[in-house]
Structures are given as C-alpha cells and as structure tokens.
Amino acid sequence: TARPRLFSGMQPTQDSLHIGNYLGALVNWVQMQESFNAIYSVVDLHALTVDVDPDVLRQRTRATAAQYLAAGVDPAKSAVFVQSHVPEHAELTWILSCLTGFGEASRMTQFKDKSAKRGSEGTNVGLFTYPILMAADILLYDAAKVPVGEDQRQHLELSRNLAQRFNGRYGETFVVPEPHILEATAKIQDLQNPTAKMSKTSPTGTIDLLADPKVTAKRVRSAVTDTGREIRFDEAEKPGVSNLLSIYSALDGRSIEQLESDYDGKGYGDLKKDLAEVVVGVVGPIRERATELLSDPAELDRILAEGAERVRPIAAATLARVYDRVGL
Ligand code: ADP
Ligand code: NA
C-alpha cells in the first residue's frame, strides 16, 4: 500500500536555522521520511510577508535547503523543493481566498498578534492571507498528514475547513489533512531568556546550525541558569537548567532522569561544559555538510530543481481538478 503523503516546510527568514528548528522539526522530518511519502519545501513565498532584499532571500532559500539536507533529509527518499518553483501554490491560493470568509481570516491569532505589532500601515495583505497560502501548500499534494506545533494548529484547522467547504460545494476534490502529532517533541527555550521559546528573533539566545563551533560552545556555557545549584528538571522553578537538560537529552539520548542522576552533586558549570561538547558534536558536522553544499550552488540548485520536477505533476493535477470543478 502507498505511504501516506506528508507535507511540511520552513520559511527562509534567516541564513541559519537554530537548534529549536532542528530538534523540534528537522529531526522528526528525517524520521518521518522512512514511513511517509514526505514533501519538504522551503516556503519562500511565505517569506515575502516581510521586507527582504532579493539577493538575501535567494541566499537564505539555498541556505535553508542546505540545512534540511545536512540534517539528514534525503532527496532520494523525500521531495525537497522551493515553493516558488511550483507556481500552482500561488494559483490555488487565489481560488481558496475566494472561499475564505473575511471574518474567518481575521480571527487567525497569529495575524492578530503580528499585525498588532506592525500596525495597520506596516501590515501587508500577504500577512493576512498567509494561512490561505499555507492551506494551498498542503491541499495541492493531497497531504494526509501535516506535522504541526501548537502555533500552527489554527492554520491547519483553516486548511481542513477550506478542504471540506470546497468538497461540499464542488464535490470530493481535496484530501482533508490530519495533524500529525509528534510524541514528545523537544520544545527548546531561549538560552538567555528560558521562559520564552527559542526563536530566530532572539539575538543571542539561540544555538545556530551554521555558527562557528567556538561561538556555539560559548553560547551554551553562558546560558542563563537558575538560583540554587541542584541539577533538576523543573520547568517552573528552574527553566534555565530544565531547558539545558531537554537539549542534552534530545541530542545525547540519555533520559532526563538519567542525566539528573549522572549530574547529582555536580554543578551548573559541569553540565554546561559537557553540553557544549555534545552540542558542538552534533551541530558541527551539520554545519560542515551545509557549508559544503553551499559551496556548490549549481549542484544544490540541481537537487532543488529535481525536487520541484517530482512534485509539480501532483500540484498540476490537483489544480486542473480544481479549475475544472469551479468552472475555469
Ligand atoms: P521561529 O520560531 O524561529 O520563527 P519557525 O516558526 O520558522 O521558527 O519554525 C520552523 C519549525 O521549527 C517549526 O516546525 C517550528 O515548530 C519549529 N520550531 C521553531 N522554534 C522551535 C523551538 N524553540 N523549539 C522547538 N521547535 C521549534
Ligand atoms: Na514561528
């Protein structure tokens, strides 16, 4: 029987991904390519909702793809492609926009948060229709499963509603996607502000996959820890130490309980020194492989073109079905 199709992607909004992206997403992508027919996209159209220099965007798109591959996404198993190389994404977005209520789109909490921060003059309509483009990404490929974190749940719900609405009005056309809930996915916090999620917007609280290993080690060693000295997992009382234990456990395979017992009687300094080595041991080779891939952009572009060629017929067939159904 055919493997269920799965779609996921990241925006090329920075050169480097961080260890939250790696442990929260990429590690799972690499596992899921064994049991799913996986499609992994660098969603560059989504990245246009903020002002970005064209050359910078091009560079970030390649860098993001290189990090997918360097982390272990295998283009022989999964399709890896750049969203804008498949124009059907933008075309389906228009059709789905015409099925989306203005009020419905206005209720998306991510839009409300981001537009409140940017103000109405600083907010473009692309930010508003972003979840509809995301629905198109998923529905184009008849994806049965979409791995989603908490922050994307409402957007996936919109994708499901749009699929059901279209099917109800025009007849069975789209697969209604289900969330793929990842058990025990690491949620990584900012190293300098461990009560907040590690995010590319935090200047020094990230561990970046493309950073120099010396910088990486220093970031780990200067992570904020908590008062007291006991190495114990307690997110409420000891968010800093708990975050370090989560990262440690996710990278090294030892359970948190095992780590607590191994570090019994030792200090925060010991924990951070060892963790810095573990992090550099995992991130270092990813950085090397990504750097190698980026040193040969023609080969990287060839891999991405091949990925687009693999998925384009699926997208084109879906769009043809949709156009036919709606009378275009
Ligand atoms: P950011 O939060 O840095 O803007 P994105 O929203 O682009 O990152 O996230 C890309 C992927 O990485 C998503 O699947 C997201 O769930 C995951 N991710 C991002 N930050 C973290 C984190 N701190 N811990 C775990 N997973 C994360
Ligand atoms: Na985010």
Short mmCIF file of C-alpha atoms and ligand atoms in Angstrom, two decimals:
data_model
loop_
_atom_site.label_atom_id
_atom_site.label_comp_id
_atom_site.label_asym_id
_atom_site.label_seq_id
_atom_site.Cartn_x
_atom_site.Cartn_y
_atom_site.Cartn_z
CA THR A 1 0.00 0.00 0.00
CA ALA A 2 1.10 3.53 -0.71
CA ARG A 3 2.62 5.50 2.12
CA PRO A 4 0.53 8.43 3.34
CA ARG A 5 1.69 11.72 1.93
CA LEU A 6 3.07 14.31 4.34
CA PHE A 7 3.88 17.97 3.72
CA SER A 8 5.99 20.34 5.79
CA GLY A 9 8.10 23.42 5.23
CA MET A 10 10.02 26.27 6.80
CA GLN A 11 10.35 29.88 5.80
CA PRO A 12 13.77 31.08 4.67
CA THR A 13 13.73 34.04 7.03
CA GLN A 14 17.35 33.70 8.20
CA ASP A 15 20.55 32.16 6.92
CA SER A 16 20.86 29.80 9.83
CA LEU A 17 18.24 27.61 11.42
CA HIS A 18 18.54 27.15 15.18
CA ILE A 19 18.61 24.09 17.37
CA GLY A 20 14.90 24.57 18.14
CA ASN A 21 14.16 24.15 14.43
CA TYR A 22 16.46 21.14 14.39
CA LEU A 23 15.11 19.32 17.45
CA GLY A 24 11.51 20.48 17.03
CA ALA A 25 11.23 19.86 13.29
CA LEU A 26 14.19 18.54 11.28
CA VAL A 27 14.92 15.51 13.47
CA ASN A 28 11.30 14.46 13.00
CA TRP A 29 11.39 15.13 9.27
CA VAL A 30 14.35 12.80 8.97
CA GLN A 31 12.48 10.06 10.86
CA MET A 32 9.22 10.60 9.03
CA GLN A 33 10.79 10.18 5.61
CA GLU A 34 11.05 6.45 6.45
CA SER A 35 7.31 5.93 6.92
CA PHE A 36 5.75 8.70 4.83
CA ASN A 37 5.87 9.90 1.30
CA ALA A 38 7.34 13.17 2.53
CA ILE A 39 7.44 16.52 0.76
CA TYR A 40 9.63 19.19 2.38
CA SER A 41 9.51 22.70 1.00
CA VAL A 42 11.45 25.90 1.55
CA VAL A 43 8.45 28.20 1.57
CA ASP A 44 9.95 31.34 0.06
CA LEU A 45 6.62 32.91 -0.94
CA HIS A 46 5.69 32.98 2.73
CA ALA A 47 8.94 34.81 3.49
CA LEU A 48 7.85 37.78 1.33
CA THR A 49 5.44 38.98 4.01
CA VAL A 50 8.40 40.87 5.46
CA ASP A 51 10.65 43.25 3.52
CA VAL A 52 13.71 41.43 2.31
CA ASP A 53 16.49 42.17 -0.15
CA PRO A 54 16.22 39.87 -3.24
CA ASP A 55 19.79 38.56 -3.04
CA VAL A 56 19.43 37.97 0.67
CA LEU A 57 16.23 35.99 0.10
CA ARG A 58 17.86 33.88 -2.61
CA GLN A 59 20.78 33.15 -0.29
CA ARG A 60 18.51 32.24 2.63
CA THR A 61 16.45 29.93 0.44
CA ARG A 62 19.56 27.98 -0.57
CA ALA A 63 20.92 28.01 2.98
CA THR A 64 17.65 26.67 4.39
CA ALA A 65 17.55 23.87 1.82
CA ALA A 66 21.20 23.04 2.53
CA GLN A 67 20.40 22.69 6.23
CA TYR A 68 17.48 20.33 5.51
CA LEU A 69 19.88 18.09 3.59
CA ALA A 70 22.73 18.49 6.05
CA ALA A 71 20.43 17.44 8.90
CA GLY A 72 19.65 14.21 7.06
CA VAL A 73 16.68 14.89 4.80
CA ASP A 74 17.49 12.62 1.88
CA PRO A 75 16.35 13.79 -1.57
CA ALA A 76 16.28 10.15 -2.67
CA LYS A 77 13.55 9.49 -0.09
CA SER A 78 11.79 12.84 0.22
CA ALA A 79 10.97 15.54 -2.28
CA VAL A 80 12.84 18.73 -1.34
CA PHE A 81 11.86 21.82 -3.31
CA VAL A 82 11.39 25.57 -3.25
CA GLN A 83 7.77 26.70 -3.06
CA SER A 84 8.00 29.42 -5.74
CA HIS A 85 9.32 26.86 -8.27
CA VAL A 86 5.84 25.37 -8.34
CA PRO A 87 3.52 28.19 -9.42
CA GLU A 88 0.42 26.18 -8.53
CA HIS A 89 0.88 27.26 -4.90
CA ALA A 90 0.07 30.87 -5.76
CA GLU A 91 -2.70 29.87 -8.18
CA LEU A 92 -4.54 27.66 -5.72
CA THR A 93 -4.20 30.38 -3.09
CA TRP A 94 -6.42 32.65 -5.18
CA ILE A 95 -9.17 30.05 -5.51
CA LEU A 96 -9.05 29.29 -1.78
CA SER A 97 -9.06 33.03 -0.96
CA CYS A 98 -12.42 33.29 -2.66
CA LEU A 99 -13.74 30.57 -0.33
CA THR A 100 -12.39 32.15 2.85
CA GLY A 101 -14.55 34.48 4.88
CA PHE A 102 -13.02 37.84 5.75
CA GLY A 103 -14.12 37.34 9.36
CA GLU A 104 -12.73 33.83 9.36
CA ALA A 105 -9.30 35.05 8.22
CA SER A 106 -9.49 37.95 10.67
CA ARG A 107 -9.77 35.50 13.56
CA MET A 108 -6.34 33.95 12.98
CA THR A 109 -4.46 34.72 16.19
CA GLN A 110 -1.03 34.81 14.53
CA PHE A 111 -2.27 37.54 12.18
CA LYS A 112 -3.82 39.44 15.07
CA ASP A 113 -0.55 39.30 17.04
CA LYS A 114 1.74 40.18 14.15
CA SER A 115 -0.45 42.94 12.73
CA ALA A 116 -0.87 44.45 16.19
CA LYS A 117 2.93 44.65 16.42
CA ARG A 118 3.40 46.07 12.92
CA GLY A 119 0.45 48.47 12.89
CA SER A 120 -2.05 48.66 10.01
CA GLU A 121 0.29 50.64 7.72
CA GLY A 122 3.11 48.16 8.35
CA THR A 123 0.88 45.16 7.76
CA ASN A 124 0.58 43.86 4.21
CA VAL A 125 -2.31 41.82 2.85
CA GLY A 126 0.10 38.91 2.33
CA LEU A 127 0.39 38.56 6.09
CA PHE A 128 -3.41 38.36 6.21
CA THR A 129 -3.72 35.71 3.50
CA TYR A 130 -0.65 33.76 4.70
CA PRO A 131 -2.75 30.92 6.21
CA ILE A 132 -4.55 30.53 2.86
CA LEU A 133 -1.22 30.08 1.09
CA MET A 134 -0.38 27.51 3.75
CA ALA A 135 -3.67 25.72 3.01
CA ALA A 136 -2.73 25.67 -0.69
CA ASP A 137 0.70 24.19 0.18
CA ILE A 138 -0.96 21.29 1.93
CA LEU A 139 -4.03 20.71 -0.24
CA LEU A 140 -2.11 20.75 -3.55
CA TYR A 141 -0.39 17.49 -2.61
CA ASP A 142 -3.34 15.63 -1.10
CA ALA A 143 -1.29 15.52 2.07
CA ALA A 144 -2.97 13.23 4.59
CA LYS A 145 -0.69 14.34 7.42
CA VAL A 146 0.87 17.63 8.42
CA PRO A 147 3.23 17.76 11.40
CA VAL A 148 2.23 20.85 13.34
CA GLY A 149 3.27 22.53 16.52
CA GLU A 150 0.82 24.35 18.76
CA ASP A 151 1.42 27.66 16.92
CA GLN A 152 0.19 26.24 13.58
CA ARG A 153 -2.88 24.37 14.85
CA GLN A 154 -5.34 27.11 14.00
CA HIS A 155 -3.89 27.42 10.49
CA LEU A 156 -4.21 23.69 9.89
CA GLU A 157 -7.81 23.91 11.11
CA LEU A 158 -8.42 26.55 8.42
CA SER A 159 -6.88 24.22 5.80
CA ARG A 160 -9.25 21.47 6.90
CA ASN A 161 -12.26 23.80 6.82
CA LEU A 162 -11.38 25.02 3.33
CA ALA A 163 -10.93 21.46 2.05
CA GLN A 164 -14.28 20.41 3.50
CA ARG A 165 -16.03 23.52 2.22
CA PHE A 166 -14.68 23.05 -1.29
CA ASN A 167 -15.58 19.35 -1.28
CA GLY A 168 -19.07 20.17 -0.01
CA ARG A 169 -19.69 22.77 -2.66
CA TYR A 170 -17.99 21.22 -5.70
CA GLY A 171 -17.72 17.50 -4.91
CA GLU A 172 -14.85 15.44 -3.47
CA THR A 173 -11.65 17.16 -4.60
CA PHE A 174 -9.28 17.58 -1.68
CA VAL A 175 -7.97 15.22 0.95
CA VAL A 176 -8.79 16.70 4.35
CA PRO A 177 -5.42 16.81 6.13
CA GLU A 178 -4.96 15.47 9.65
CA PRO A 179 -2.44 16.91 12.11
CA HIS A 180 0.46 14.57 12.73
CA ILE A 181 1.07 14.90 16.44
CA LEU A 182 4.66 14.21 17.33
CA GLU A 183 5.06 12.49 20.65
CA ALA A 184 7.48 14.22 22.97
CA THR A 185 8.87 16.73 20.53
CA ALA A 186 11.52 18.83 22.17
CA LYS A 187 10.35 22.37 22.79
CA ILE A 188 13.51 24.43 23.09
CA GLN A 189 13.65 27.67 25.03
CA ASP A 190 15.85 30.73 24.57
CA LEU A 191 19.22 30.30 26.31
CA GLN A 192 19.22 33.86 27.65
CA ASN A 193 15.51 34.03 28.43
CA PRO A 194 14.47 30.45 29.18
CA THR A 195 10.83 31.24 29.83
CA ALA A 196 10.46 32.20 26.12
CA LYS A 197 10.67 29.90 23.10
CA MET A 198 13.99 29.89 21.23
CA SER A 199 13.24 31.92 18.14
CA LYS A 200 15.26 33.41 15.31
CA THR A 201 14.29 36.85 16.58
CA SER A 202 16.30 36.45 19.79
CA PRO A 203 19.79 37.89 19.20
CA THR A 204 22.00 35.78 21.49
CA GLY A 205 19.66 33.15 22.92
CA THR A 206 19.88 30.70 20.01
CA ILE A 207 22.22 27.91 19.00
CA ASP A 208 22.59 28.36 15.25
CA LEU A 209 23.30 25.41 12.97
CA LEU A 210 25.65 27.49 10.80
CA ALA A 211 27.53 29.19 13.63
CA ASP A 212 31.22 28.75 14.35
CA PRO A 213 31.63 25.92 16.92
CA LYS A 214 33.51 28.29 19.26
CA VAL A 215 30.55 30.66 19.28
CA THR A 216 28.20 27.75 19.84
CA ALA A 217 30.20 26.43 22.80
CA LYS A 218 30.34 29.90 24.31
CA ARG A 219 26.58 30.36 23.95
CA VAL A 220 25.97 27.12 25.82
CA ARG A 221 28.47 27.95 28.54
CA SER A 222 26.94 31.40 29.05
CA ALA A 223 23.34 30.16 29.11
CA VAL A 224 21.26 31.62 31.91
CA THR A 225 20.86 29.15 34.76
CA ASP A 226 18.80 29.47 37.88
CA THR A 227 19.34 30.23 41.54
CA GLY A 228 20.27 27.24 43.65
CA ARG A 229 22.75 24.67 42.43
CA GLU A 230 20.87 21.45 42.06
CA ILE A 231 20.64 19.96 38.55
CA ARG A 232 17.00 19.02 38.48
CA PHE A 233 14.29 19.22 35.80
CA ASP A 234 11.65 21.67 36.99
CA GLU A 235 10.33 23.99 34.28
CA ALA A 236 8.54 26.32 36.73
CA GLU A 237 11.32 26.73 39.29
CA LYS A 238 14.35 26.04 37.10
CA PRO A 239 13.55 26.97 33.50
CA GLY A 240 17.20 27.51 32.52
CA VAL A 241 18.54 24.20 33.80
CA SER A 242 15.44 22.36 32.56
CA ASN A 243 15.98 23.73 29.05
CA LEU A 244 19.63 22.61 29.09
CA LEU A 245 18.55 19.15 30.24
CA SER A 246 15.96 18.96 27.44
CA ILE A 247 18.54 19.86 24.81
CA TYR A 248 21.04 17.45 26.33
CA SER A 249 18.59 14.58 26.43
CA ALA A 250 17.34 15.19 22.89
CA LEU A 251 20.89 15.24 21.50
CA ASP A 252 22.52 12.50 23.51
CA GLY A 253 19.69 10.02 24.00
CA ARG A 254 20.02 9.76 27.79
CA SER A 255 16.72 10.34 29.58
CA ILE A 256 16.32 13.44 31.72
CA GLU A 257 16.13 11.21 34.84
CA GLN A 258 19.40 9.57 33.85
CA LEU A 259 21.03 12.97 33.34
CA GLU A 260 19.78 14.18 36.73
CA SER A 261 21.34 11.17 38.36
CA ASP A 262 24.59 11.43 36.36
CA TYR A 263 24.94 15.09 37.42
CA ASP A 264 23.98 14.50 41.05
CA GLY A 265 26.41 16.51 43.19
CA LYS A 266 27.93 18.30 40.18
CA GLY A 267 27.49 21.98 39.34
CA TYR A 268 25.91 24.00 36.54
CA GLY A 269 29.40 24.66 35.14
CA ASP A 270 29.99 20.92 34.66
CA LEU A 271 26.64 20.50 32.96
CA LYS A 272 27.23 23.40 30.58
CA LYS A 273 30.78 22.36 29.75
CA ASP A 274 29.68 18.84 28.83
CA LEU A 275 26.60 20.01 26.99
CA ALA A 276 28.70 22.45 24.93
CA GLU A 277 30.74 19.47 23.72
CA VAL A 278 27.64 17.43 22.92
CA VAL A 279 26.07 20.32 21.01
CA VAL A 280 29.23 21.01 19.00
CA GLY A 281 29.49 17.28 18.28
CA VAL A 282 26.04 17.27 16.67
CA VAL A 283 25.88 20.74 15.15
CA GLY A 284 29.49 20.81 13.88
CA PRO A 285 29.03 18.10 11.24
CA ILE A 286 25.69 19.64 10.13
CA ARG A 287 27.45 22.94 9.63
CA GLU A 288 30.27 21.30 7.69
CA ARG A 289 27.89 19.44 5.40
CA ALA A 290 25.75 22.55 4.84
CA THR A 291 28.83 24.62 4.07
CA GLU A 292 29.93 22.01 1.56
CA LEU A 293 26.53 22.04 -0.14
CA LEU A 294 26.51 25.85 -0.24
CA SER A 295 29.95 25.91 -1.82
CA ASP A 296 28.43 24.26 -4.91
CA PRO A 297 25.23 26.24 -5.56
CA ALA A 298 24.80 24.70 -9.02
CA GLU A 299 24.57 21.21 -7.53
CA LEU A 300 22.22 22.42 -4.79
CA ASP A 301 20.03 24.12 -7.41
CA ARG A 302 20.01 20.88 -9.38
CA ILE A 303 18.74 18.94 -6.36
CA LEU A 304 16.04 21.55 -5.77
CA ALA A 305 15.03 21.59 -9.44
CA GLU A 306 14.71 17.82 -9.35
CA GLY A 307 12.53 18.09 -6.24
CA ALA A 308 10.27 20.61 -7.99
CA GLU A 309 10.03 18.32 -11.03
CA ARG A 310 8.91 15.48 -8.80
CA VAL A 311 6.13 17.38 -7.10
CA ARG A 312 4.95 19.64 -9.91
CA PRO A 313 2.83 16.97 -11.68
CA ILE A 314 0.98 16.31 -8.40
CA ALA A 315 0.30 20.01 -7.93
CA ALA A 316 -0.68 20.50 -11.56
CA ALA A 317 -3.14 17.59 -11.45
CA THR A 318 -4.78 18.98 -8.30
CA LEU A 319 -5.04 22.46 -9.76
CA ALA A 320 -6.51 21.12 -13.01
CA ARG A 321 -9.14 19.26 -10.97
CA VAL A 322 -9.90 22.42 -9.01
CA TYR A 323 -10.16 24.67 -12.09
CA ASP A 324 -12.48 22.18 -13.71
CA ARG A 325 -14.69 21.96 -10.63
CA VAL A 326 -15.07 25.73 -10.22
CA GLY A 327 -15.71 26.39 -13.92
CA LEU A 328 -12.37 27.82 -15.08
P1 ADP B 1 10.96 30.64 14.57
O1 ADP B 1 10.10 30.36 15.76
O2 ADP B 1 12.41 30.74 14.87
O3 ADP B 1 10.43 31.80 13.77
P2 ADP B 1 9.72 28.88 12.65
O4 ADP B 1 8.43 29.36 13.17
O5 ADP B 1 10.14 29.23 11.29
O6 ADP B 1 10.87 29.33 13.65
O7 ADP B 1 9.76 27.32 12.87
C1 ADP B 1 10.15 26.34 11.92
C2 ADP B 1 9.94 24.98 12.55
O8 ADP B 1 10.75 24.83 13.72
C3 ADP B 1 8.51 24.73 13.02
O9 ADP B 1 8.18 23.36 12.77
C4 ADP B 1 8.55 25.01 14.49
O10 ADP B 1 7.56 24.29 15.20
C5 ADP B 1 9.95 24.55 14.86
N1 ADP B 1 10.46 25.33 15.97
C6 ADP B 1 10.76 26.64 15.95
N2 ADP B 1 11.24 27.07 17.12
C7 ADP B 1 11.25 25.98 17.95
C8 ADP B 1 11.63 25.77 19.31
N3 ADP B 1 12.12 26.75 20.06
N4 ADP B 1 11.51 24.52 19.83
C9 ADP B 1 11.03 23.50 19.08
N5 ADP B 1 10.65 23.64 17.79
C10 ADP B 1 10.75 24.85 17.22
NA NA B 2 7.13 30.83 14.44
#
